[in-house]
Amino acid sequence: MSNFFRLKENNTTIQTEIIAGLTTFLTMAYIIVVNPVILSAAGVPFNQVFMATILAAVVGTGWMALAANYPIGIAPGLGMNAYFVTVVASGVDYKTAFASVFIAGLIFLLLSFTSLREKLIIAIPETLKSAITAGIGLFIAFVGLRLSGVIVADEANLVKLGDLHSLGVILTLIGIILSVILMLLNVRGALFISMVVIAVISYFTGQIKFDGFMALPNFGHDLMITNPITPFKDVIENGLYGAVLSFLLITIFDTTGTMIAVTKKAGLMKDGNLENAKQALLADAVGTTVGAVFGTSPTSAYIESGTGVAAGGRTGLTALTIAVMFAISSFFFPVVSAISSVSAITAPALVIVGSMMMASAAEIHWDDLSEAFPAFIVIVTMPLTNSIATGLALGFITYPITKAVTGKFKDVHPLVYVFAVLFFIQMFFLGGH
């Protein structure tokens, strides 16, 4: 094992790697509960999403461990699951929506074998990348506040503050404050610990009831994709080109950005290059494709992997530990099911992760209106239109316009103009999925 993962070469030990893996797992374990909560809103059976989340995480993280040898966890990404719900809300059933995830996964797989992926990343302006991350952050924070009742619908003003005397709202606010305090104190697994504390309070206040703690994993559901040809027909018949493009672009930016950040922190990036970068990207693409087949939204490399790196994780043994922990968690469906019934337990994680994603807005050149306005449009429209794809599309459409007007037409990569035209056609002529 030591030779396979090159532990000596990376100045680490088996014990250090396992502790690092456990640390990362605790910081990202919230997705096991949060993902089924969000996707079940689109009609996907809760247990189906629970098992699909774990399978996608085990396959993606396992690939990262054994093929790429990086200490990075892979699991269904926050933001992508919320976007999936909006695709279903646009008028297609969830099985059809999974077709767009599957196709995006296949395209990502193919791109991982070519240099086009690097060209794509270079082509997209840094401003739009930062704005997309910040916009998704606001979007999922809004989802968390809405699910927990902290924000409710209002006829006069669309939204307003919820009932602060409601036990659910009080528990949500306690969960948010507790999460922030634990994170400020650098407590590992802060979000997970906060969820456990709120779950315990919920139990003693009668908000939650446990019908057992363990059960054998249940795979007793239909696969979302049984024939590889059907997804292509579904995407064409329902005009889900925009959904495929959105899933693909966000997954590429998200995963690449996270990989760069985590490997830099671990000192694994040498002269700006990543060894085994292709295999690392394949991990996410394989996780996304497998996840779509079983019933979950696209996977992503988790920035929470940085906590494992801080604990000393340097190799794939850290990732293998994460994958094993996800596999073990498949035996605890009764607990996850009970916890998910109380929004106050899961909502704080959405709000906190959303606030962390907003940090990327600091990288936008706000003093340059040609950069600032497209970024602003992306950030403001994602939560207000309840659609990540809409924000993405409007950003890509407005960016070339502001640059052309200021005489910087040639500064914009040709691919951005291609995306602008595609998004314009999709929004105004293909129903705006």
Coordinates of C-alpha atoms in Angstrom, one line a residue:
M1 CA 0.0 0.0 0.0
S2 CA 2.8 2.3 0.9
N3 CA 4.5 1.9 -2.5
F4 CA 1.2 2.0 -4.5
F5 CA 0.3 5.4 -3.0
R6 CA 3.9 6.6 -2.9
L7 CA 3.6 7.6 0.8
K8 CA 7.4 8.0 1.4
E9 CA 7.8 10.2 -1.7
N10 CA 5.0 12.4 -0.4
N11 CA 6.4 12.5 3.2
T12 CA 3.3 11.0 4.7
T13 CA 2.2 7.8 6.6
I14 CA -0.7 5.4 6.5
Q15 CA -2.0 6.8 9.9
T16 CA -1.8 10.4 8.7
E17 CA -3.6 9.6 5.4
I18 CA -6.4 7.8 7.2
I19 CA -6.9 10.6 9.7
A20 CA -6.9 13.1 6.8
G21 CA -9.5 11.0 5.0
L22 CA -11.8 10.8 8.0
T23 CA -11.4 14.6 8.5
T24 CA -12.5 15.3 4.9
F25 CA -15.3 12.9 5.1
L26 CA -16.7 14.6 8.2
T27 CA -16.6 18.0 6.5
M28 CA -18.4 16.8 3.4
A29 CA -20.7 14.1 5.0
Y30 CA -23.6 16.7 5.0
I31 CA -24.2 16.0 1.3
I32 CA -25.5 12.5 2.2
V33 CA -28.4 14.2 3.9
V34 CA -28.7 17.4 2.0
N35 CA -28.6 15.9 -1.6
P36 CA -31.6 13.6 -1.1
V37 CA -33.5 16.5 0.6
I38 CA -33.0 18.8 -2.5
L39 CA -33.5 16.2 -5.2
S40 CA -36.6 14.7 -3.6
A41 CA -38.2 18.1 -4.2
A42 CA -38.0 17.2 -7.9
G43 CA -39.9 14.0 -7.3
V44 CA -36.9 11.6 -7.1
P45 CA -37.5 9.0 -4.4
F46 CA -35.5 9.9 -1.3
N47 CA -33.9 6.5 -0.9
Q48 CA -32.9 6.4 -4.5
V49 CA -31.0 9.7 -4.2
F50 CA -29.4 8.5 -0.9
M51 CA -28.0 5.4 -2.5
A52 CA -27.1 7.2 -5.8
T53 CA -25.2 9.9 -3.8
I54 CA -23.2 7.3 -2.0
L55 CA -22.5 5.3 -5.2
A56 CA -21.4 8.4 -7.2
A57 CA -19.1 9.4 -4.3
V58 CA -17.6 6.0 -3.9
V59 CA -16.9 5.6 -7.7
G60 CA -15.7 9.1 -8.2
T61 CA -13.5 9.3 -5.1
G62 CA -12.3 5.7 -5.6
W63 CA -11.1 6.7 -9.1
M64 CA -9.4 9.8 -7.6
A65 CA -7.7 7.5 -5.1
L66 CA -6.6 4.6 -7.3
A67 CA -6.0 6.3 -10.7
A68 CA -5.0 9.8 -9.9
N69 CA -3.5 9.4 -6.3
Y70 CA -4.8 12.7 -5.1
P71 CA -6.4 13.4 -1.6
I72 CA -9.6 14.8 -3.1
G73 CA -13.1 13.8 -2.3
I74 CA -15.8 13.6 -5.1
A75 CA -19.5 13.7 -4.5
P76 CA -22.7 15.3 -6.0
G77 CA -22.2 19.1 -5.9
L78 CA -24.3 21.7 -4.1
G79 CA -25.8 24.0 -6.7
M80 CA -25.9 21.4 -9.4
N81 CA -28.6 19.5 -7.4
A82 CA -30.6 22.8 -6.9
Y83 CA -30.2 23.5 -10.7
F84 CA -31.5 20.0 -11.4
V85 CA -34.7 20.8 -9.5
T86 CA -35.2 23.9 -11.7
V87 CA -34.8 21.8 -14.9
V88 CA -37.6 19.5 -13.6
A89 CA -39.7 22.6 -12.7
S90 CA -39.4 23.8 -16.3
G91 CA -41.7 21.0 -17.4
V92 CA -39.8 17.7 -17.8
D93 CA -40.0 14.7 -15.5
Y94 CA -36.9 13.8 -13.4
K95 CA -36.0 10.7 -15.5
T96 CA -35.7 13.0 -18.6
A97 CA -33.7 15.6 -16.6
F98 CA -31.2 12.8 -15.7
A99 CA -30.7 12.3 -19.5
S100 CA -29.1 15.8 -19.6
V101 CA -26.9 14.9 -16.6
F102 CA -25.8 11.7 -18.3
I103 CA -25.0 13.4 -21.6
A104 CA -23.0 16.2 -19.8
G105 CA -21.1 13.4 -18.0
L106 CA -20.3 11.7 -21.3
I107 CA -19.1 14.9 -22.9
F108 CA -17.0 15.6 -19.8
L109 CA -15.5 12.1 -20.2
L110 CA -14.6 12.8 -23.8
L111 CA -13.2 16.2 -23.0
S112 CA -11.0 14.8 -20.3
F113 CA -9.1 12.9 -23.1
T114 CA -8.5 16.0 -25.2
S115 CA -6.9 19.4 -24.8
L116 CA -10.3 21.1 -25.5
R117 CA -11.0 21.1 -21.8
E118 CA -8.0 23.3 -21.1
K119 CA -8.9 25.6 -24.0
L120 CA -12.4 25.9 -22.5
I121 CA -11.1 26.9 -19.1
I122 CA -8.7 29.5 -20.7
A123 CA -11.5 30.8 -22.9
I124 CA -14.0 31.6 -20.2
P125 CA -13.2 35.0 -18.6
E126 CA -12.1 34.9 -15.0
T127 CA -14.9 37.4 -14.2
L128 CA -17.6 35.0 -15.3
K129 CA -16.0 32.1 -13.5
S130 CA -16.0 34.1 -10.3
A131 CA -19.5 35.4 -10.8
I132 CA -20.8 31.9 -11.5
T133 CA -19.4 30.6 -8.2
A134 CA -20.7 33.5 -6.3
G135 CA -24.1 33.3 -8.0
I136 CA -24.5 29.6 -7.2
G137 CA -23.5 30.5 -3.6
L138 CA -26.4 33.0 -3.3
F139 CA -28.7 30.5 -5.0
I140 CA -28.1 27.6 -2.6
A141 CA -28.1 29.9 0.5
F142 CA -31.5 31.2 -0.6
V143 CA -32.7 27.6 -1.0
G144 CA -31.6 26.8 2.6
L145 CA -33.3 29.9 4.0
R146 CA -36.5 29.1 2.0
L147 CA -36.6 25.4 3.0
S148 CA -36.2 26.2 6.7
G149 CA -38.9 28.9 6.7
V150 CA -36.4 31.7 7.6
I151 CA -37.6 33.3 4.3
V152 CA -41.2 32.8 3.2
A153 CA -43.3 33.9 0.2
D154 CA -45.0 37.3 0.3
E155 CA -47.7 38.6 -2.1
A156 CA -46.6 42.2 -1.9
N157 CA -42.8 41.8 -2.0
L158 CA -42.3 38.1 -3.2
V159 CA -40.3 37.2 -0.1
K160 CA -40.2 38.3 3.5
L161 CA -38.8 37.2 6.9
G162 CA -40.4 34.1 8.3
D163 CA -41.9 33.6 11.8
L164 CA -39.0 34.0 14.2
H165 CA -41.0 32.4 17.0
S166 CA -41.3 29.1 15.0
L167 CA -39.2 26.3 16.5
G168 CA -37.9 25.3 13.0
V169 CA -36.7 28.9 12.3
I170 CA -35.1 29.2 15.7
L171 CA -33.2 25.9 15.3
T172 CA -32.1 26.9 11.8
L173 CA -30.7 30.2 13.2
I174 CA -29.0 28.3 16.0
G175 CA -27.5 25.9 13.5
I176 CA -26.1 28.7 11.3
I177 CA -24.6 30.5 14.3
L178 CA -23.1 27.3 15.7
S179 CA -21.6 26.4 12.3
V180 CA -20.0 29.8 12.0
I181 CA -18.6 29.7 15.5
L182 CA -17.1 26.2 15.0
M183 CA -15.6 27.1 11.6
L184 CA -14.1 30.3 13.1
L185 CA -12.5 28.1 15.8
N186 CA -11.2 25.8 13.0
V187 CA -13.1 22.8 14.4
R188 CA -12.8 19.9 11.8
G189 CA -16.2 18.7 10.6
A190 CA -17.9 21.9 11.8
L191 CA -20.9 21.5 9.5
F192 CA -21.3 17.9 10.4
I193 CA -21.0 18.5 14.1
S194 CA -23.6 21.3 13.9
M195 CA -26.0 19.0 12.1
V196 CA -25.6 16.4 14.9
V197 CA -26.2 19.0 17.6
I198 CA -29.4 20.3 15.9
A199 CA -30.6 16.7 15.3
V200 CA -30.2 16.0 19.0
I201 CA -32.1 19.2 20.0
S202 CA -34.8 18.3 17.4
Y203 CA -35.1 14.8 19.0
F204 CA -35.6 16.2 22.5
T205 CA -38.1 18.8 21.3
G206 CA -40.2 16.2 19.5
Q207 CA -39.3 17.4 16.0
I208 CA -37.7 14.2 14.9
K209 CA -38.4 10.5 15.5
F210 CA -36.0 7.6 14.7
D211 CA -37.3 4.3 13.5
G212 CA -34.0 2.4 13.9
F213 CA -30.4 3.4 13.1
M214 CA -29.1 0.8 10.6
A215 CA -30.5 -1.1 7.6
L216 CA -29.0 -3.0 4.7
P217 CA -28.4 -0.8 1.6
N218 CA -31.5 -0.9 -0.6
F219 CA -31.0 -0.8 -4.4
G220 CA -34.6 -1.6 -5.1
H221 CA -35.3 1.2 -7.5
D222 CA -35.3 1.6 -11.3
L223 CA -32.1 2.8 -13.0
M224 CA -32.5 6.3 -14.5
I225 CA -30.6 5.3 -17.6
T226 CA -31.0 1.8 -19.0
N227 CA -30.4 2.4 -22.7
P228 CA -27.5 4.7 -23.6
I229 CA -29.3 5.9 -26.8
T230 CA -32.4 7.1 -24.9
P231 CA -30.8 10.1 -23.2
F232 CA -29.8 11.6 -26.6
K233 CA -33.4 11.3 -27.8
D234 CA -34.8 12.8 -24.5
V235 CA -32.4 15.8 -24.7
I236 CA -33.3 16.5 -28.4
E237 CA -37.1 16.0 -28.0
N238 CA -37.2 18.2 -24.9
G239 CA -34.7 20.8 -26.1
L240 CA -32.5 20.3 -23.0
Y241 CA -29.4 21.6 -24.8
G242 CA -29.1 24.5 -22.3
A243 CA -29.3 22.2 -19.4
V244 CA -26.5 19.9 -20.8
L245 CA -24.3 23.0 -21.5
S246 CA -24.9 24.4 -18.0
F247 CA -24.2 21.1 -16.2
L248 CA -21.1 20.7 -18.3
L249 CA -19.6 24.2 -17.9
I250 CA -20.2 24.5 -14.2
T251 CA -18.8 21.0 -13.5
I252 CA -15.7 21.8 -15.5
F253 CA -15.1 25.2 -13.7
D254 CA -15.9 23.8 -10.3
T255 CA -13.8 20.7 -10.5
T256 CA -10.8 22.3 -12.1
G257 CA -10.8 25.3 -9.7
T258 CA -11.1 23.0 -6.7
M259 CA -8.4 20.6 -7.9
I260 CA -6.0 23.6 -8.4
A261 CA -6.8 25.0 -5.0
V262 CA -6.4 21.7 -3.1
T263 CA -3.3 20.5 -4.9
K264 CA -1.6 23.9 -4.5
K265 CA -2.4 23.8 -0.8
A266 CA -0.9 20.2 -0.6
G267 CA 2.2 21.2 -2.5
L268 CA 1.4 18.7 -5.2
M269 CA 1.4 21.1 -8.1
K270 CA 4.9 21.3 -9.7
D271 CA 5.8 24.2 -12.0
G272 CA 2.1 24.9 -12.5
N273 CA 1.5 21.4 -13.8
L274 CA -0.6 18.6 -12.3
E275 CA 0.7 15.0 -12.7
N276 CA -2.2 12.7 -13.5
A277 CA -4.5 15.7 -14.1
K278 CA -6.3 13.7 -16.8
Q279 CA -7.1 10.8 -14.4
A280 CA -8.3 13.4 -11.7
L281 CA -10.7 15.0 -14.2
L282 CA -11.9 11.5 -15.3
A283 CA -12.8 10.8 -11.6
D284 CA -15.4 13.6 -11.7
A285 CA -16.6 12.7 -15.2
V286 CA -17.1 9.0 -14.2
G287 CA -18.8 9.9 -11.0
T288 CA -21.2 12.2 -12.8
T289 CA -22.0 9.5 -15.4
V290 CA -22.5 6.8 -12.9
G291 CA -24.5 9.1 -10.6
A292 CA -26.9 9.9 -13.5
V293 CA -27.6 6.2 -14.1
F294 CA -28.5 5.6 -10.5
G295 CA -30.3 8.9 -9.8
T296 CA -28.3 11.9 -8.7
S297 CA -27.1 15.2 -10.1
P298 CA -23.5 15.9 -11.3
T299 CA -20.5 15.2 -9.0
S300 CA -17.8 17.7 -8.2
A301 CA -14.4 17.8 -6.5
Y302 CA -15.0 19.1 -3.0
I303 CA -13.2 22.1 -1.7
E304 CA -13.7 20.6 1.8
S305 CA -10.8 18.3 0.7
G306 CA -8.6 21.1 1.9
T307 CA -9.4 20.2 5.5
G308 CA -7.9 16.7 4.9
V309 CA -4.9 18.3 3.3
A310 CA -4.5 20.6 6.4
A311 CA -4.6 17.3 8.5
G312 CA -1.6 16.0 6.4
G313 CA -3.3 14.2 3.5
R314 CA -1.1 14.0 0.4
T315 CA -2.1 10.9 -1.5
G316 CA -4.9 8.8 -2.8
L317 CA -5.0 6.9 0.4
T318 CA -6.8 9.9 1.9
A319 CA -9.4 9.7 -0.9
L320 CA -9.7 5.9 -0.5
T321 CA -10.5 6.4 3.2
I322 CA -13.2 9.0 2.1
A323 CA -14.7 6.4 -0.4
V324 CA -14.8 3.7 2.3
M325 CA -16.5 6.0 4.8
F326 CA -19.2 6.8 2.1
A327 CA -19.7 3.1 1.5
I328 CA -20.1 2.5 5.3
S329 CA -22.7 5.3 5.5
S330 CA -25.0 3.4 3.1
F331 CA -26.0 1.2 6.1
F332 CA -27.4 4.3 8.0
F333 CA -30.4 5.2 5.8
P334 CA -32.9 5.2 8.7
V335 CA -30.8 7.9 10.5
V336 CA -30.4 10.0 7.3
S337 CA -34.1 9.7 6.5
A338 CA -35.1 10.9 10.0
I339 CA -32.6 13.8 10.0
S340 CA -33.7 15.0 6.6
S341 CA -37.3 15.4 7.8
V342 CA -36.2 18.5 9.8
S343 CA -35.1 21.4 7.5
A344 CA -33.4 23.1 10.3
I345 CA -30.7 20.4 10.4
T346 CA -29.8 20.6 6.7
A347 CA -30.5 24.3 5.9
P348 CA -27.5 25.8 7.8
A349 CA -25.0 23.8 5.7
L350 CA -26.6 25.3 2.5
V351 CA -26.3 28.8 3.9
I352 CA -22.7 28.4 5.2
V353 CA -21.4 26.8 2.0
G354 CA -23.2 29.5 0.0
S355 CA -21.5 32.3 2.0
M356 CA -18.1 30.6 1.4
M357 CA -18.8 30.5 -2.3
M358 CA -19.5 34.3 -2.3
A359 CA -15.8 34.9 -1.6
S360 CA -15.1 34.5 -5.3
A361 CA -16.9 37.8 -5.9
A362 CA -13.8 39.6 -4.4
E363 CA -11.9 38.5 -7.5
I364 CA -14.2 40.5 -9.9
H365 CA -12.9 43.9 -11.1
W366 CA -15.8 46.0 -9.9
D367 CA -14.2 49.3 -11.0
D368 CA -14.4 48.2 -14.6
L369 CA -18.1 48.2 -15.7
S370 CA -17.4 46.0 -18.7
E371 CA -16.4 43.3 -16.3
A372 CA -18.6 44.2 -13.4
F373 CA -22.0 44.4 -15.1
P374 CA -21.9 40.9 -16.7
A375 CA -20.7 39.5 -13.3
F376 CA -23.5 41.4 -11.5
I377 CA -26.1 40.1 -13.9
V378 CA -24.9 36.5 -13.2
I379 CA -24.9 36.9 -9.5
V380 CA -28.3 38.7 -9.1
T381 CA -30.3 36.6 -11.6
M382 CA -29.4 33.2 -10.4
P383 CA -31.3 33.5 -7.1
L384 CA -34.0 35.9 -8.3
T385 CA -35.0 33.8 -11.4
N386 CA -34.5 30.5 -9.4
S387 CA -32.3 29.3 -12.3
I388 CA -28.5 28.9 -12.4
A389 CA -28.8 28.4 -16.2
T390 CA -30.5 31.7 -16.7
G391 CA -27.7 33.6 -14.8
L392 CA -25.1 31.7 -16.7
A393 CA -26.8 32.5 -20.1
L394 CA -27.2 36.2 -19.3
G395 CA -23.6 36.5 -18.2
F396 CA -22.3 34.9 -21.5
I397 CA -24.7 37.1 -23.6
T398 CA -23.8 40.4 -21.9
Y399 CA -20.0 40.0 -21.5
P400 CA -19.2 40.1 -25.3
I401 CA -21.5 43.1 -25.6
T402 CA -19.8 45.2 -22.9
K403 CA -16.4 44.3 -24.3
A404 CA -17.3 45.1 -27.9
V405 CA -18.7 48.6 -26.9
T406 CA -15.5 49.4 -25.0
G407 CA -13.4 48.5 -28.0
K408 CA -12.1 45.3 -26.5
F409 CA -13.8 43.0 -29.1
K410 CA -10.5 41.1 -29.7
D411 CA -9.9 40.5 -26.0
V412 CA -12.9 38.1 -25.9
H413 CA -12.0 34.5 -26.8
P414 CA -14.0 33.3 -29.9
L415 CA -15.5 30.4 -27.9
V416 CA -17.2 33.0 -25.7
Y417 CA -19.0 34.4 -28.7
V418 CA -20.0 30.9 -29.7
F419 CA -21.4 30.4 -26.2
A420 CA -23.2 33.8 -26.3
V421 CA -25.0 32.8 -29.5
L422 CA -25.9 29.4 -28.2
F423 CA -27.3 30.7 -25.0
F424 CA -29.2 33.5 -26.8
I425 CA -30.8 30.9 -29.1
Q426 CA -31.5 28.6 -26.2
M427 CA -33.1 31.4 -24.0
F428 CA -35.2 33.1 -26.7
F429 CA -36.1 30.3 -29.1
L430 CA -35.8 27.0 -27.3
G431 CA -37.8 27.7 -24.1
G432 CA -34.9 28.7 -21.8
H433 CA -34.4 25.3 -20.0

